[in-house]
Each structure stands twice: as structure tokens, then as C-alpha cells.
């Protein structure tokens, strides 16, 4: 699995994906890989509130719910 950086920023063996993050293409936040893997339905408010917390403020992707609003 290709991992673009970890929160620690150190080069380390990544045996599990729990600590892996991926960089948001819109706000460049380090998003936990498991959160980035699945895009919730656009009307699932609770899930999007959680996502908003892991993206930077004003992230276009979150604001538009993956461009579906
Ligand atoms: Zn983002």
C-alpha cells in the first residue's frame, strides 16, 4: 500500500493502516486513510460533521460534500 506521509512525519514501517493518512487534494489536510476511503452519502450529516473535523476549515471538498451539493 502506498502511503503519502504519516502524522509523525517520520519514515517508519507501516504495518497497519490505522495510523496512515492521506493528503486531501483540496485542503491538504492529513486525513486518516480509513476516513478517506469511503465518501458518505451527501445527506448523512453526522458523517460529514466528522469529516469536517479532520479537514481544514473551508475545505471545498467537505463544503460541497464531494461536489454533490
Ligand atoms: Zn479537505
Short mmCIF file of N, CA and C and ligand atoms in Angstrom, two decimals:
data_model
loop_
_atom_site.label_atom_id
_atom_site.label_comp_id
_atom_site.label_asym_id
_atom_site.label_seq_id
_atom_site.Cartn_x
_atom_site.Cartn_y
_atom_site.Cartn_z
N UNK A 1 0.84 -1.19 0.00
CA UNK A 1 0.00 0.00 0.00
C UNK A 1 0.88 1.25 0.00
N UNK A 2 0.55 2.18 -0.84
CA UNK A 2 1.29 3.43 -0.92
C UNK A 2 0.71 4.42 0.07
N UNK A 3 1.56 4.90 0.96
CA UNK A 3 1.10 5.84 1.98
C UNK A 3 1.84 7.16 1.81
N UNK A 4 1.09 8.21 1.63
CA UNK A 4 1.70 9.53 1.44
C UNK A 4 1.83 10.23 2.78
N UNK A 5 2.79 9.81 3.55
CA UNK A 5 3.07 10.50 4.79
C UNK A 5 2.29 9.95 5.97
N UNK A 6 2.86 10.10 7.13
CA UNK A 6 2.19 9.75 8.37
C UNK A 6 2.14 10.98 9.22
N UNK A 7 1.31 10.95 10.25
CA UNK A 7 1.17 12.13 11.08
C UNK A 7 2.49 12.47 11.78
N UNK A 8 3.27 11.48 12.09
CA UNK A 8 4.54 11.74 12.76
C UNK A 8 5.55 12.37 11.81
N UNK A 9 5.37 12.15 10.53
CA UNK A 9 6.31 12.69 9.56
C UNK A 9 7.60 11.91 9.48
N UNK A 10 7.69 10.85 10.24
CA UNK A 10 8.91 10.07 10.22
C UNK A 10 8.74 8.88 9.30
N UNK A 11 9.87 8.46 8.77
CA UNK A 11 9.85 7.27 7.94
C UNK A 11 9.78 6.06 8.85
N UNK A 12 8.75 5.31 8.68
CA UNK A 12 8.57 4.15 9.54
C UNK A 12 7.85 3.07 8.75
N UNK A 13 8.03 1.87 9.20
CA UNK A 13 7.30 0.79 8.57
C UNK A 13 5.83 0.91 8.92
N UNK A 14 5.00 0.87 7.91
CA UNK A 14 3.57 0.95 8.15
C UNK A 14 3.00 -0.45 7.95
N UNK A 15 2.75 -1.09 9.06
CA UNK A 15 2.27 -2.46 9.00
C UNK A 15 0.74 -2.49 9.00
N UNK A 16 0.16 -1.53 9.69
CA UNK A 16 -1.29 -1.42 9.71
C UNK A 16 -1.66 -0.05 9.14
N UNK A 17 -2.90 0.07 8.67
CA UNK A 17 -3.30 1.33 8.07
C UNK A 17 -3.95 2.26 9.09
N UNK A 18 -4.07 1.84 10.34
CA UNK A 18 -4.77 2.64 11.33
C UNK A 18 -4.19 4.04 11.48
N UNK A 19 -2.87 4.15 11.42
CA UNK A 19 -2.24 5.45 11.63
C UNK A 19 -1.91 6.14 10.33
N UNK A 20 -2.25 5.51 9.21
CA UNK A 20 -1.91 6.09 7.92
C UNK A 20 -2.83 7.26 7.60
N UNK A 21 -2.28 8.24 6.92
CA UNK A 21 -3.10 9.36 6.49
C UNK A 21 -2.89 9.59 5.00
N UNK A 22 -3.86 10.21 4.41
CA UNK A 22 -3.72 10.64 3.02
C UNK A 22 -3.96 12.14 2.98
N UNK A 23 -3.34 12.79 2.02
CA UNK A 23 -3.45 14.24 1.93
C UNK A 23 -4.66 14.61 1.09
N UNK A 24 -5.53 15.46 1.65
CA UNK A 24 -6.70 15.93 0.91
C UNK A 24 -6.23 16.76 -0.29
N UNK A 25 -6.80 16.48 -1.44
CA UNK A 25 -6.39 17.19 -2.66
C UNK A 25 -6.87 18.64 -2.65
N UNK A 26 -7.81 18.96 -1.75
CA UNK A 26 -8.39 20.31 -1.74
C UNK A 26 -7.80 21.20 -0.65
N UNK A 27 -7.68 20.66 0.57
CA UNK A 27 -7.19 21.50 1.67
C UNK A 27 -5.84 21.04 2.19
N UNK A 28 -5.34 19.93 1.67
CA UNK A 28 -4.02 19.40 2.04
C UNK A 28 -3.95 18.92 3.48
N UNK A 29 -5.10 18.70 4.10
CA UNK A 29 -5.09 18.15 5.45
C UNK A 29 -4.71 16.68 5.40
N UNK A 30 -4.08 16.23 6.46
CA UNK A 30 -3.79 14.81 6.58
C UNK A 30 -5.03 14.12 7.13
N UNK A 31 -5.68 13.37 6.29
CA UNK A 31 -6.93 12.72 6.65
C UNK A 31 -6.65 11.25 6.92
N UNK A 32 -7.16 10.73 8.04
CA UNK A 32 -6.97 9.29 8.28
C UNK A 32 -7.43 8.47 7.08
N UNK A 33 -6.61 7.52 6.69
CA UNK A 33 -6.88 6.78 5.46
C UNK A 33 -8.25 6.12 5.50
N UNK A 34 -8.65 5.66 6.69
CA UNK A 34 -9.96 4.98 6.75
C UNK A 34 -11.11 5.96 6.53
N UNK A 35 -10.89 7.25 6.85
CA UNK A 35 -11.92 8.25 6.58
C UNK A 35 -11.94 8.65 5.12
N UNK A 36 -10.77 8.58 4.48
CA UNK A 36 -10.68 8.99 3.09
C UNK A 36 -11.17 7.89 2.16
N UNK A 37 -11.24 6.67 2.67
CA UNK A 37 -11.56 5.54 1.81
C UNK A 37 -13.02 5.54 1.36
N UNK A 38 -13.88 6.03 2.23
CA UNK A 38 -15.31 5.98 1.91
C UNK A 38 -15.91 7.37 1.95
N UNK A 39 -16.65 7.72 0.93
CA UNK A 39 -17.36 9.00 0.89
C UNK A 39 -18.80 8.75 1.33
N UNK A 40 -19.21 9.40 2.43
CA UNK A 40 -20.58 9.16 2.91
C UNK A 40 -21.62 9.73 1.96
N UNK A 41 -22.85 9.22 2.02
CA UNK A 41 -23.94 9.81 1.23
C UNK A 41 -24.07 11.29 1.56
N UNK A 42 -24.47 12.09 0.60
CA UNK A 42 -24.45 13.54 0.79
C UNK A 42 -25.41 14.03 1.86
N UNK A 43 -26.40 13.23 2.19
CA UNK A 43 -27.35 13.67 3.22
C UNK A 43 -27.06 13.06 4.59
N UNK A 44 -25.90 12.45 4.72
CA UNK A 44 -25.55 11.85 6.01
C UNK A 44 -24.79 12.88 6.85
N UNK A 45 -25.56 13.77 7.49
CA UNK A 45 -24.97 14.94 8.16
C UNK A 45 -23.92 14.57 9.19
N UNK A 46 -24.20 13.55 9.99
CA UNK A 46 -23.29 13.19 11.08
C UNK A 46 -21.92 12.82 10.54
N UNK A 47 -21.91 12.06 9.47
CA UNK A 47 -20.64 11.64 8.89
C UNK A 47 -19.85 12.83 8.34
N UNK A 48 -20.56 13.78 7.77
CA UNK A 48 -19.88 14.95 7.21
C UNK A 48 -19.36 15.88 8.29
N UNK A 49 -20.06 15.93 9.43
CA UNK A 49 -19.54 16.71 10.55
C UNK A 49 -18.22 16.12 11.02
N UNK A 50 -18.15 14.80 11.08
CA UNK A 50 -16.90 14.15 11.48
C UNK A 50 -15.80 14.45 10.47
N UNK A 51 -16.14 14.38 9.20
CA UNK A 51 -15.14 14.65 8.17
C UNK A 51 -14.65 16.09 8.25
N UNK A 52 -15.56 17.00 8.55
CA UNK A 52 -15.17 18.41 8.64
C UNK A 52 -14.09 18.60 9.70
N UNK A 53 -14.15 17.77 10.73
CA UNK A 53 -13.18 17.91 11.81
C UNK A 53 -11.78 17.42 11.42
N UNK A 54 -11.67 16.61 10.42
CA UNK A 54 -10.35 16.13 10.03
C UNK A 54 -9.80 16.89 8.81
N UNK A 55 -10.63 17.72 8.20
CA UNK A 55 -10.16 18.58 7.11
C UNK A 55 -9.94 19.98 7.64
N UNK A 56 -9.21 20.77 6.90
CA UNK A 56 -9.01 22.15 7.32
C UNK A 56 -10.30 22.93 7.11
N UNK A 57 -10.43 24.03 7.87
CA UNK A 57 -11.61 24.88 7.77
C UNK A 57 -11.79 25.37 6.32
N UNK A 58 -12.99 25.28 5.83
CA UNK A 58 -13.27 25.78 4.50
C UNK A 58 -12.90 24.84 3.38
N UNK A 59 -12.60 23.60 3.70
CA UNK A 59 -12.23 22.65 2.64
C UNK A 59 -13.37 22.55 1.61
N UNK A 60 -13.01 22.77 0.35
CA UNK A 60 -14.02 22.77 -0.70
C UNK A 60 -14.71 21.41 -0.83
N UNK A 61 -13.94 20.36 -0.66
CA UNK A 61 -14.49 19.01 -0.82
C UNK A 61 -15.56 18.73 0.23
N UNK A 62 -15.28 19.14 1.47
CA UNK A 62 -16.26 18.93 2.55
C UNK A 62 -17.44 19.88 2.37
N UNK A 63 -17.15 21.14 2.03
CA UNK A 63 -18.22 22.14 1.89
C UNK A 63 -19.23 21.74 0.84
N UNK A 64 -18.76 21.07 -0.20
CA UNK A 64 -19.67 20.69 -1.29
C UNK A 64 -20.07 19.22 -1.19
N UNK A 65 -19.65 18.58 -0.08
CA UNK A 65 -19.91 17.15 0.10
C UNK A 65 -19.53 16.36 -1.15
N UNK A 66 -18.25 16.50 -1.48
CA UNK A 66 -17.68 15.82 -2.65
C UNK A 66 -18.37 16.28 -3.94
N UNK A 67 -18.64 17.57 -4.00
CA UNK A 67 -19.19 18.20 -5.20
C UNK A 67 -20.56 17.66 -5.60
N UNK A 68 -21.35 17.37 -4.57
CA UNK A 68 -22.69 16.86 -4.85
C UNK A 68 -23.78 17.80 -4.35
N UNK A 69 -23.39 18.95 -3.80
CA UNK A 69 -24.41 19.91 -3.37
C UNK A 69 -24.63 20.95 -4.45
ZN1 LIG B 1 -10.04 18.66 2.62
#
